[in-house]
XYZ file of C-alpha atoms in Angstrom:
556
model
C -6.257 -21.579 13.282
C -2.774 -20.190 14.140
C -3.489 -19.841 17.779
C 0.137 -20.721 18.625
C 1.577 -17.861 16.736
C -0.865 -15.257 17.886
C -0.836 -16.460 21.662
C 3.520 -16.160 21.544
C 3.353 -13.150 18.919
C 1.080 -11.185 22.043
C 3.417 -12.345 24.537
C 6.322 -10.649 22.788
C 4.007 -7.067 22.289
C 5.095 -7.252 19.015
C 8.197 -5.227 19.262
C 11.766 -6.374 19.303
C 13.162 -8.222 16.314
C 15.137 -10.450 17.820
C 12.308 -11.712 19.912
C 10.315 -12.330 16.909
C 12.182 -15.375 16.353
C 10.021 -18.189 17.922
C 6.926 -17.052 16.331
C 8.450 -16.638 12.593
C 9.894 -20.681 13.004
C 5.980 -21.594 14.368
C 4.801 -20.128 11.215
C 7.521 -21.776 9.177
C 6.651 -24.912 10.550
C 2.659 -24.258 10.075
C 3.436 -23.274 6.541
C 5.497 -26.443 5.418
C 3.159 -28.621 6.553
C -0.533 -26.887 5.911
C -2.484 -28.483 3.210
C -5.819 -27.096 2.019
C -8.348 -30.067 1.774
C -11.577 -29.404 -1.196
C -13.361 -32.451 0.311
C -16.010 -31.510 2.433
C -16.648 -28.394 -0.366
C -16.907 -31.539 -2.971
C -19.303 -33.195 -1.067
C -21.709 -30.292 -0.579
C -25.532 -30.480 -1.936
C -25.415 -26.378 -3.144
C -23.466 -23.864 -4.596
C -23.699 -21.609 -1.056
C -22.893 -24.342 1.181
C -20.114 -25.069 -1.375
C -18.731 -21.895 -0.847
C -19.097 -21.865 2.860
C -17.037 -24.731 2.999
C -14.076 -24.077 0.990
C -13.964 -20.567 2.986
C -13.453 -22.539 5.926
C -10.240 -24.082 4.499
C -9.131 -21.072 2.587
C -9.029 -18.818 5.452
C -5.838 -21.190 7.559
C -4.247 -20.502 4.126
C -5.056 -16.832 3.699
C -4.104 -16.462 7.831
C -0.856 -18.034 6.889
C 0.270 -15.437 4.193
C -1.149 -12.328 6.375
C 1.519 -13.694 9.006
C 4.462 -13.366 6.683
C 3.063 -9.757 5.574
C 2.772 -9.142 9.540
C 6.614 -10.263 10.620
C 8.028 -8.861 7.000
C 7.026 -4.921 8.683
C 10.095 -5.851 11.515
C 14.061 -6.038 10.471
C 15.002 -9.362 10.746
C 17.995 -11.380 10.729
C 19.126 -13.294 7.401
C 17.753 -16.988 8.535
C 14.103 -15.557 9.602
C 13.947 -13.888 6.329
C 14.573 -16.956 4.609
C 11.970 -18.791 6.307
C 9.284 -16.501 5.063
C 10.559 -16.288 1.677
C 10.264 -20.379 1.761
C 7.146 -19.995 3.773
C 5.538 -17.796 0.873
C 6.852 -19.838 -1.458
C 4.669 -23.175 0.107
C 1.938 -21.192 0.379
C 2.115 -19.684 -3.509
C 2.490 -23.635 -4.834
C -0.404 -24.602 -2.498
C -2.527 -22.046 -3.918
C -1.202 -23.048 -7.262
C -2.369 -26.889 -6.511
C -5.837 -25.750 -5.827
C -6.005 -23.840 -9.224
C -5.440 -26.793 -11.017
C -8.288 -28.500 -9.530
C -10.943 -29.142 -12.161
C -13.467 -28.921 -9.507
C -12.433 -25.633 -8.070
C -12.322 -24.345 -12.182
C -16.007 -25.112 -12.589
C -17.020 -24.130 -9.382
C -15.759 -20.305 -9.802
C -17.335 -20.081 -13.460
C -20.894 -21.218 -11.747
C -20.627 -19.085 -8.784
C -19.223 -15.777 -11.331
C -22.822 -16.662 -13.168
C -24.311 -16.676 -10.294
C -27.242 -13.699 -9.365
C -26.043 -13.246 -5.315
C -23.621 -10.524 -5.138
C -21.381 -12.294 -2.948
C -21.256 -15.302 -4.355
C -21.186 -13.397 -8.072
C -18.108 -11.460 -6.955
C -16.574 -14.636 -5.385
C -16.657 -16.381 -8.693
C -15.432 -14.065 -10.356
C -12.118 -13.134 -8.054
C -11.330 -16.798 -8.400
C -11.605 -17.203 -11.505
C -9.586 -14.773 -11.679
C -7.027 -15.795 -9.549
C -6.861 -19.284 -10.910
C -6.197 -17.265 -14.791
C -3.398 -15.759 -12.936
C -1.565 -18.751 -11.445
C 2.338 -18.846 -12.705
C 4.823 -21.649 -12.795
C 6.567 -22.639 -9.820
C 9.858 -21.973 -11.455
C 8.504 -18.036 -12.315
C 7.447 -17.769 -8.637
C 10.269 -18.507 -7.506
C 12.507 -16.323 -9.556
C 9.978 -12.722 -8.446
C 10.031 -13.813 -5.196
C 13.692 -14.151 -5.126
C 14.264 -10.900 -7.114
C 11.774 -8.887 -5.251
C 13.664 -10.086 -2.043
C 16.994 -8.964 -3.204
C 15.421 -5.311 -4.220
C 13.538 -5.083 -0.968
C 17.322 -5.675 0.644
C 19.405 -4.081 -1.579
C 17.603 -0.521 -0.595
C 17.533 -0.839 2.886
C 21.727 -1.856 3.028
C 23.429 1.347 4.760
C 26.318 0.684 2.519
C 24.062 2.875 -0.237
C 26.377 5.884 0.873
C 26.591 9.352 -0.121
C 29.837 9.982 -2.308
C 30.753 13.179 -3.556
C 33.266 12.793 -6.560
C 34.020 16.525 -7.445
C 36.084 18.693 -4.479
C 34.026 21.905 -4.946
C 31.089 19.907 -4.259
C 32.404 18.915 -0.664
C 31.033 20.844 2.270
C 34.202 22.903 3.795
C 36.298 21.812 5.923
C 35.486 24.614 8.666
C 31.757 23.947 8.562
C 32.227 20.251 9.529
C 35.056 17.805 10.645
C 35.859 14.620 9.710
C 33.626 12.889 11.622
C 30.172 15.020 10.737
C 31.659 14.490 7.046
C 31.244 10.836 7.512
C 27.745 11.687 8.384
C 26.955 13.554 5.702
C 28.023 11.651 3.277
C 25.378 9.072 4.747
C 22.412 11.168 4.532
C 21.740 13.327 1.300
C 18.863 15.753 3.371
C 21.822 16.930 5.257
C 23.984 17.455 2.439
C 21.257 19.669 0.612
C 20.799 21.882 3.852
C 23.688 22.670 3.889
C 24.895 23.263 0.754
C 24.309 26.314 -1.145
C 25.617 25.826 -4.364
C 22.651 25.148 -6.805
C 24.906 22.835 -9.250
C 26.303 21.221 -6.478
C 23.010 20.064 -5.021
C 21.213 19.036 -8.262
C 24.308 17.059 -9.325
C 24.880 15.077 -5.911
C 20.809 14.526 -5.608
C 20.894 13.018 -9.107
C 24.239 11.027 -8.113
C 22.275 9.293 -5.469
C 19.222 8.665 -6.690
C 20.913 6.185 -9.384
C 23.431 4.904 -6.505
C 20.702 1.942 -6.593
C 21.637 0.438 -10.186
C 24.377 -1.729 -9.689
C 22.680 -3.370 -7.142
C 19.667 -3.855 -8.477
C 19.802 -3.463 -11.928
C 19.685 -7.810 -12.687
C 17.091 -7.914 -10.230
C 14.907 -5.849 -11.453
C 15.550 -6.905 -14.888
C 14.520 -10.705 -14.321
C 11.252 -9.529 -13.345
C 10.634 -7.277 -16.059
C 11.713 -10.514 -18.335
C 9.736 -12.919 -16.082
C 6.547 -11.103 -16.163
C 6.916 -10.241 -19.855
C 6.684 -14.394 -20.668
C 3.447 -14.290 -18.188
C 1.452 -11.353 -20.115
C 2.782 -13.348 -23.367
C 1.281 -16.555 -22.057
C -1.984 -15.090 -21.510
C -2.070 -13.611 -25.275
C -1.197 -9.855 -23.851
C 1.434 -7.601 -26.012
C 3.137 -6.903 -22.680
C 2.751 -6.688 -18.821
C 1.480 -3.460 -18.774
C -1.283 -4.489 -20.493
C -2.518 -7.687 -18.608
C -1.956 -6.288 -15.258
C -4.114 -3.442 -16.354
C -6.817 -5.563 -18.091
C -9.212 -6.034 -14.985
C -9.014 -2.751 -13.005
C -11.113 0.489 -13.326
C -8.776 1.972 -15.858
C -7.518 -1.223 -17.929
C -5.850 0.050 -20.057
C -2.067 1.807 -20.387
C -3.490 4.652 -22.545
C -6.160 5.632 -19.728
C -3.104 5.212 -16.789
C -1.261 7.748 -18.742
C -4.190 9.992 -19.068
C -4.940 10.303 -15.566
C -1.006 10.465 -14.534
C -0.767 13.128 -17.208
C -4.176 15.360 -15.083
C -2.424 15.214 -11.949
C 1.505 16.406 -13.549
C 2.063 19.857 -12.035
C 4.969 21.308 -11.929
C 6.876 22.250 -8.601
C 10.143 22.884 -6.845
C 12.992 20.386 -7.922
C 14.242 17.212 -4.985
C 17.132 19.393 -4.832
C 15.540 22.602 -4.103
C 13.085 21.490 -2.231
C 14.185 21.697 1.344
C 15.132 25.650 0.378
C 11.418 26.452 -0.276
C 10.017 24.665 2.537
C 12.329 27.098 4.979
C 10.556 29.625 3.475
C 6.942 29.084 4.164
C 5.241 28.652 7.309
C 4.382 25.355 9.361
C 0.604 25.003 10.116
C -0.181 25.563 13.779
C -1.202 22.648 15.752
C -2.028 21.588 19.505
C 0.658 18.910 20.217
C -1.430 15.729 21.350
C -0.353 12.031 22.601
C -1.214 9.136 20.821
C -3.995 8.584 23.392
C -5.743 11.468 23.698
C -6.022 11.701 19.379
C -6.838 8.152 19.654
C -9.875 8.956 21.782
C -10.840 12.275 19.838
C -11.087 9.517 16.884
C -13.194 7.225 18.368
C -15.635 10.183 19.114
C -15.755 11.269 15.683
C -16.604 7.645 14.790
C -19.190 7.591 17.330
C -21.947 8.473 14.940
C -21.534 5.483 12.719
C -22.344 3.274 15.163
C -18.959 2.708 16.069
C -17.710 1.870 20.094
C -14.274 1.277 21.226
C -14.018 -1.157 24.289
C -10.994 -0.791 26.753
C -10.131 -4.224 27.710
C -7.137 -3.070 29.471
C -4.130 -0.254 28.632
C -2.674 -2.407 25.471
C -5.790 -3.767 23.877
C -9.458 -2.444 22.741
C -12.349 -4.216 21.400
C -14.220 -2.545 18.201
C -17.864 -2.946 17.962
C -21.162 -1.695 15.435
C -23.955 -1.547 16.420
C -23.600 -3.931 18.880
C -21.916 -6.689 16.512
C -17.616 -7.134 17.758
C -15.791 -6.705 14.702
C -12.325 -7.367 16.115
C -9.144 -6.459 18.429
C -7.228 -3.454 18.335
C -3.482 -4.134 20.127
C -1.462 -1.089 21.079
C 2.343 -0.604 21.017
C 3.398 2.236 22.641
C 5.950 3.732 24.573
C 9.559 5.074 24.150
C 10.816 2.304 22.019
C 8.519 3.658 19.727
C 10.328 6.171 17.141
C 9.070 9.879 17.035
C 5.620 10.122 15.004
C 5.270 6.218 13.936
C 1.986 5.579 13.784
C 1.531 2.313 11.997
C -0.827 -0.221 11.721
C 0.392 -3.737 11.185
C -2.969 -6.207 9.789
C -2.725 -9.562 11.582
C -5.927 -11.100 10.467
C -8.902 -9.948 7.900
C -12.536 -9.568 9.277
C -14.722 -12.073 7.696
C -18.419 -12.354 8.574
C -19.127 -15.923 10.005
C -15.787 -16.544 10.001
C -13.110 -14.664 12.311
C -12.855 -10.872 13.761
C -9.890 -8.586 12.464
C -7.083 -8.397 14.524
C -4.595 -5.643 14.209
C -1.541 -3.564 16.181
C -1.062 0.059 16.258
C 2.625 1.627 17.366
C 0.954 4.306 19.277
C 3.452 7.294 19.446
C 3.758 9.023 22.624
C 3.817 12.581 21.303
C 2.298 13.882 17.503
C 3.151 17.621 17.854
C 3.198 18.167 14.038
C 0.374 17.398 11.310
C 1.371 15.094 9.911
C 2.171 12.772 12.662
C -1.451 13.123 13.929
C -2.377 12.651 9.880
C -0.532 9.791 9.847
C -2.845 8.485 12.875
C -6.049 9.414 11.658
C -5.076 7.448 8.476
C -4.139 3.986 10.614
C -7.431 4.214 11.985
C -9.240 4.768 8.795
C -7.361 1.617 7.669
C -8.203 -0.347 11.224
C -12.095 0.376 10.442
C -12.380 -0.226 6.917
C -10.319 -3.694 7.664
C -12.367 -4.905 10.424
C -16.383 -3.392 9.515
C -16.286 -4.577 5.974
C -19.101 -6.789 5.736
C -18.316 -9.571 3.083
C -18.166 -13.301 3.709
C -15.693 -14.148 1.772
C -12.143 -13.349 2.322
C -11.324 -12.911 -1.159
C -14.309 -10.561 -1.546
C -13.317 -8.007 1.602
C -9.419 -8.037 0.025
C -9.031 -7.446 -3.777
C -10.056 -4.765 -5.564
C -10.416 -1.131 -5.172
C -13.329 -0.836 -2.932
C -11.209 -1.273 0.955
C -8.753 1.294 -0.290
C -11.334 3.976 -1.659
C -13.172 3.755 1.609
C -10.342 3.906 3.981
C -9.204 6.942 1.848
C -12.896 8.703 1.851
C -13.122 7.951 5.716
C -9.353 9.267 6.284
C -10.312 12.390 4.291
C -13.567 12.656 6.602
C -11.240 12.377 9.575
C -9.259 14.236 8.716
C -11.483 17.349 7.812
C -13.083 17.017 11.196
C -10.281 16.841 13.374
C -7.523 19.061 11.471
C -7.190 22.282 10.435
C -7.190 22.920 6.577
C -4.365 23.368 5.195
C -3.486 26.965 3.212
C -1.715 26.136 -0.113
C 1.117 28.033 0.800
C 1.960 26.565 3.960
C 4.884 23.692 3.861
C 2.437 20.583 4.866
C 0.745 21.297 1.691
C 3.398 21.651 -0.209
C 5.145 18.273 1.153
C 2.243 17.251 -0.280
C 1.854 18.373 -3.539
C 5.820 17.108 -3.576
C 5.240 13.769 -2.306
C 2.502 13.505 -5.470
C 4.204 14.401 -7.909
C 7.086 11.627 -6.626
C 4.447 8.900 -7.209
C 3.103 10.281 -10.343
C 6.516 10.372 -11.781
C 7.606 7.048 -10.270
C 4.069 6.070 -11.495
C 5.182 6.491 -14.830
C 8.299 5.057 -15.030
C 6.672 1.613 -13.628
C 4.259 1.961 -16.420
C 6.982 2.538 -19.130
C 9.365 -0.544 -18.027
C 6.222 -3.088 -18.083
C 5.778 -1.954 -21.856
C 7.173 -3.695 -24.473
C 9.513 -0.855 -25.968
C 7.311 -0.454 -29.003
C 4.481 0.116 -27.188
C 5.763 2.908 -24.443
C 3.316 5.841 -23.874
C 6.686 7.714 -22.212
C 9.586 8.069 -24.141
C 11.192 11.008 -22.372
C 12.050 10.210 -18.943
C 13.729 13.601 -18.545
C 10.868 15.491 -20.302
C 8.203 13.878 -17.642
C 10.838 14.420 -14.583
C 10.864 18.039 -15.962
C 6.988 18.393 -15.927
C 7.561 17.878 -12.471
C 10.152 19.361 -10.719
C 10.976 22.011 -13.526
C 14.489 20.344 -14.054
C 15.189 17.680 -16.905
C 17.511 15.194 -15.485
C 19.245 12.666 -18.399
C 19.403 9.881 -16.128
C 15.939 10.239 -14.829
C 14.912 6.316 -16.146
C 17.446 4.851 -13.690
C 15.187 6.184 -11.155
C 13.289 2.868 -11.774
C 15.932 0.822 -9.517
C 15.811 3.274 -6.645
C 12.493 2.208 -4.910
C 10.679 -1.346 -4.184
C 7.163 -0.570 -5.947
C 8.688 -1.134 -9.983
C 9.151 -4.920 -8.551
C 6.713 -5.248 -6.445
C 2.975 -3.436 -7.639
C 4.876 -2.596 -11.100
C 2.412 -1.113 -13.538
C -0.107 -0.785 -10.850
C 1.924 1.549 -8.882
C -0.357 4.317 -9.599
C -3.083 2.543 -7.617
C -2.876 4.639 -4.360
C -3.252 7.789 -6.445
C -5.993 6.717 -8.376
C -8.153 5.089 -5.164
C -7.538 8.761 -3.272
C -8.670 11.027 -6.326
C -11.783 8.676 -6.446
C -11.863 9.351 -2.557
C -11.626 12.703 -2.698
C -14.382 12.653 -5.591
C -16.582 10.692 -3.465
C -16.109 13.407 -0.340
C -16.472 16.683 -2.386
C -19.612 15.053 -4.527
C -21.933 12.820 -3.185
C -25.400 12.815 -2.966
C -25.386 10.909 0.015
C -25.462 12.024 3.760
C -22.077 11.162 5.299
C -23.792 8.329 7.722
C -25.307 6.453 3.889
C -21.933 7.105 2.760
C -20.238 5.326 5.594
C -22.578 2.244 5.385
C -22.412 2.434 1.517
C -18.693 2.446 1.535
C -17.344 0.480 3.876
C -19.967 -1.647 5.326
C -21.491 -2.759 1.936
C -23.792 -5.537 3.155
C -25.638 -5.877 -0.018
C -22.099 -6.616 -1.926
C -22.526 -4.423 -4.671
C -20.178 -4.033 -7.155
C -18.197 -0.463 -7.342
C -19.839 0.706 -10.246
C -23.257 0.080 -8.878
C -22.282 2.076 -5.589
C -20.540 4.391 -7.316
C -24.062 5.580 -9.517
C -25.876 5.356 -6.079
C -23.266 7.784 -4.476
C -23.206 10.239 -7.595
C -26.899 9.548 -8.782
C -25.633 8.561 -12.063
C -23.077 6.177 -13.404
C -19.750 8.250 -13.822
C -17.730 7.322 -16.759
C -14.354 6.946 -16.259
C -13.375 10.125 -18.485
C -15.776 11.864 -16.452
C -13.782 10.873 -13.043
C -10.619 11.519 -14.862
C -11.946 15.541 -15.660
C -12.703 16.272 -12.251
C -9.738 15.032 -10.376
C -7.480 16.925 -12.459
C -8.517 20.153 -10.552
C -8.528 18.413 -6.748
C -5.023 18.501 -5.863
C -3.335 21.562 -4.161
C -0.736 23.388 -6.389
C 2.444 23.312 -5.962
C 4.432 26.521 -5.231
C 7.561 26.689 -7.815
């Protein structure tokens, strides 16, 4: 399936835009015309083979929408994003077809009540997924809206402007030219102003510069998916989103973003107090040579990396290939861009993974060769994960707390620590407390106004950066994740505390760990892993206790 587009998207090394073209109309063309057919599923004698079946037809459709993810990470022209939106549109309504398929209904319930694990946790994702199905005309409306956020951020025309003359840099510190400049990027306007007022009022200016643009956008989602939670008998989106993850309710969400609200320098300020501390002293490495001290450190797991040639490797365990590694690397890379870009899931008996990595030629800072060790964390836990269902190695929490305990394993081994006083940890501690707050104010809009656990915007913004700031709820237009995750924006935050948890506490060696985690042949549910790992079934209060003292503290 999708040879075509894989075969032309190698061809092209996966780099220019503008050379993405052919591929993104192949997939268009795919899209429009692929049709998932339940027949041969229908016609099977058991509720395995059953399942077997309809995983062979799933997986085209499920290749499909990776695709669109894949091409969405490069900056395309206006035509080739309009053939994905229409291409995730088909492929949202096709879905949406086989939900309504009475067959398909029953199916999930049997296999949910079933006792295998993987068929057990297959029933029950669909069945999920089939409550969760939305009407073609609400689709189409988030998909449009989410489009128009995504674009309206990344538009240069998002300037800098600075209304009040004392506020303007001086004329003999830059000319008209480096002015223009300026006024296009607000970290150089903080370094070099000096004026405390000036800085706060200029950051706050810009932060909001977002709301025109995006302000009836944003607010036809928070309509649309108000109807949805209504639909399904919820008080509000906040709510039903909620109402099938580890903490599923908005109550417990604000108790754990409350545990990890520390106050710390203000956005303003903050490029001041990094000057001051010291940057953590590092070897400068290529992308190769951490690449390889990686693959040693994985070594002991099992875990072999075959060179097929200078842009492509072959990852195996224990002897079993679990899928294709293609490198992009080079000078068109930019500075420190490690990324990894999923082109296909591992699924046992089904396909290998396939992924690309921009390789950077030179990480001569932590957190460029952080950045690394985390895109191979993500690589391994995509491709080793040992389900046999698509659905089953995707959704949920389990890829993302693995990728985040093996990261934080990585990491430890390869790294030094970090002192709490040195400006990597502090970025940090910064870059938390950015999500927590954010975190918040995606949990607030999805609440029906009744309902809201935050009523102070400013109050929480002043928990953490020491600063109230009036304006602080139009900080809900100035970044994709309100429309796009919404109240589940906290999610990363959440998966690493369990992460980091799992790494400080287990009972387990660190080879159990790695099979436990990220292998998981036995399909066991998180809870049931979770008691093996901690010897006793954590509540989630108890979780929510301990990872209030694992973060580093932020110097004010």
């Amino acid at each position: 399936m999708l040879k075509r587009i894989l075969a032309v998207s190698l061809a092209l090394n996966f780099s220019v835009a503008a050379q993405a073209a052919s591929p993104i109309t192949l997939l268009s063309e795919q899209c429009i015309d692929y049709r998932v057919s339940l027949s041969q599923a229908k016609a099977s004698d058991t509720q395995l083979d059953a399942s077997v079946r309809l995983e062979r037809e799933l997986i085209g459709l499920f290749n499909l929408k990776d695709s669109v993810r894949f091409y969405r990470h490069y900056p395309l022209n206006r035509q080739d994003r309009e053939s994905l939106l229409q291409c995730q549109l088909h492929l949202a309504d096709e879905f949406d077809r086989l939900a309504q398929d009475a067959w398909l209904k029953a199916q999930s319930q049997q296999w949910a009540a079933s006792e295998s694990p993987g068929l057990h946790h297959l029933g029950q994702l669909l069945t999920l997924q089939i409550a969760e199905q939305i009407s073609q005309e609400q689709k189409a409306k988030l998909h449009t809206a989410q489009a128009s956020i995504a674009h309206g951020l990344k538009q240069k025309d998002l300037s800098l402007i600075i209304g009040q003359d004392q506020c303007r840099l001086p004329d003999e510190r830059v000319d008209t030219q480096a002015q223009t400049r300026f006024d296009n990027s607000i970290a150089s306007y903080l370094i070099h102003q000096q004026d405390e007022t000036c800085k706060r009022l200029v950051w706050q200016a810009y932060q909001v510069r977002a709301k025109q643009k995006n302000q009836a956008a944003l607010s036809l989602i928070l309509e649309t998916r108000q109807a949805i939670a209504l639909e399904h008998g919820f008080r509000d989106y906040a709510n039903w989103s909620l109402s099938h993850r580890q903490l599923a309710h908005p109550a417990q969400v604000k108790h754990y973003l409350d545990s990890q609200t520390q106050r710390g320098p203000s956005p303003w300020a903050l490029g001041a107090v990094l000057a001051e501390l010291p940057k953590v002293e590092i070897n400068a490495l290529t992308g190769q040579a951490l690449l390889e001290a990686i693959q040693s450190s994985l070594e002991p797991f099992g875990l072999k990396f075959e060179t097929v040639n200078d842009k492509m490797l072959r990852l195996w365990h224990q002897g079993r290939l679990l899928g294709e590694l293609f490198l992009a690397e080079g000078a068109r890379l930019q500075k420190n861009n490690a990324r990894l870009s999923p082109l296909r899931q591992a699924v046992v008996g089904q396909q290998f993974g396939q992924l690309t990595l921009s390789l950077p030629d030179e990480l001569d800072d932590y957190r460029s060769q952080e950045l690394l060790i985390s895109a191979v964390a993500e690589m391994v836990s995509r491709m080793i994960i040992g389900g046999r269902y698509y659905l089953n190695n995707t959704l949920g929490d389990d890829q993302a707390i693995a990728r985040y305990w093996l990261s934080q394993y990585l990491t430890d081994s390869l790294l030094p620590s970090l002192p709490s006083n040195s400006r990597e940890a502090q970025l940090k501690a910064f870059s938390t407390q950015l999500k927590v707050f954010r975190s918040k104010l995606a949990l607030s809009a999805y609440q029906a106004p009744e309902n809201r656990l935050y009523s102070d915007m400013s109050h929480e913004f002043a928990l953490s950066f020491g600063k109230p700031w009036p304006q602080a709820k139009d900080a809900i237009y100035s970044f994709t994740g309100a429309a796009t995750q919404g109240p589940l924006y906290y999610l990363p935050l959440w998966h690493q505390s369990l992460a980091r948890e799992i790494h400080a506490r287990a009972r387990l060696d660190t080879r159990a760990l790695f099979e436990l985690l990220l292998i998981n042949e036995q399909q066991l549910t998180l809870d049931e892993r979770l008691t093996i790992i901690f010897g006793s079934a954590p509540s989630v209060a108890t979780i929510l206790e301990r990872s209030q003292h694992d973060q580093p503290k932020p110097i004010h």
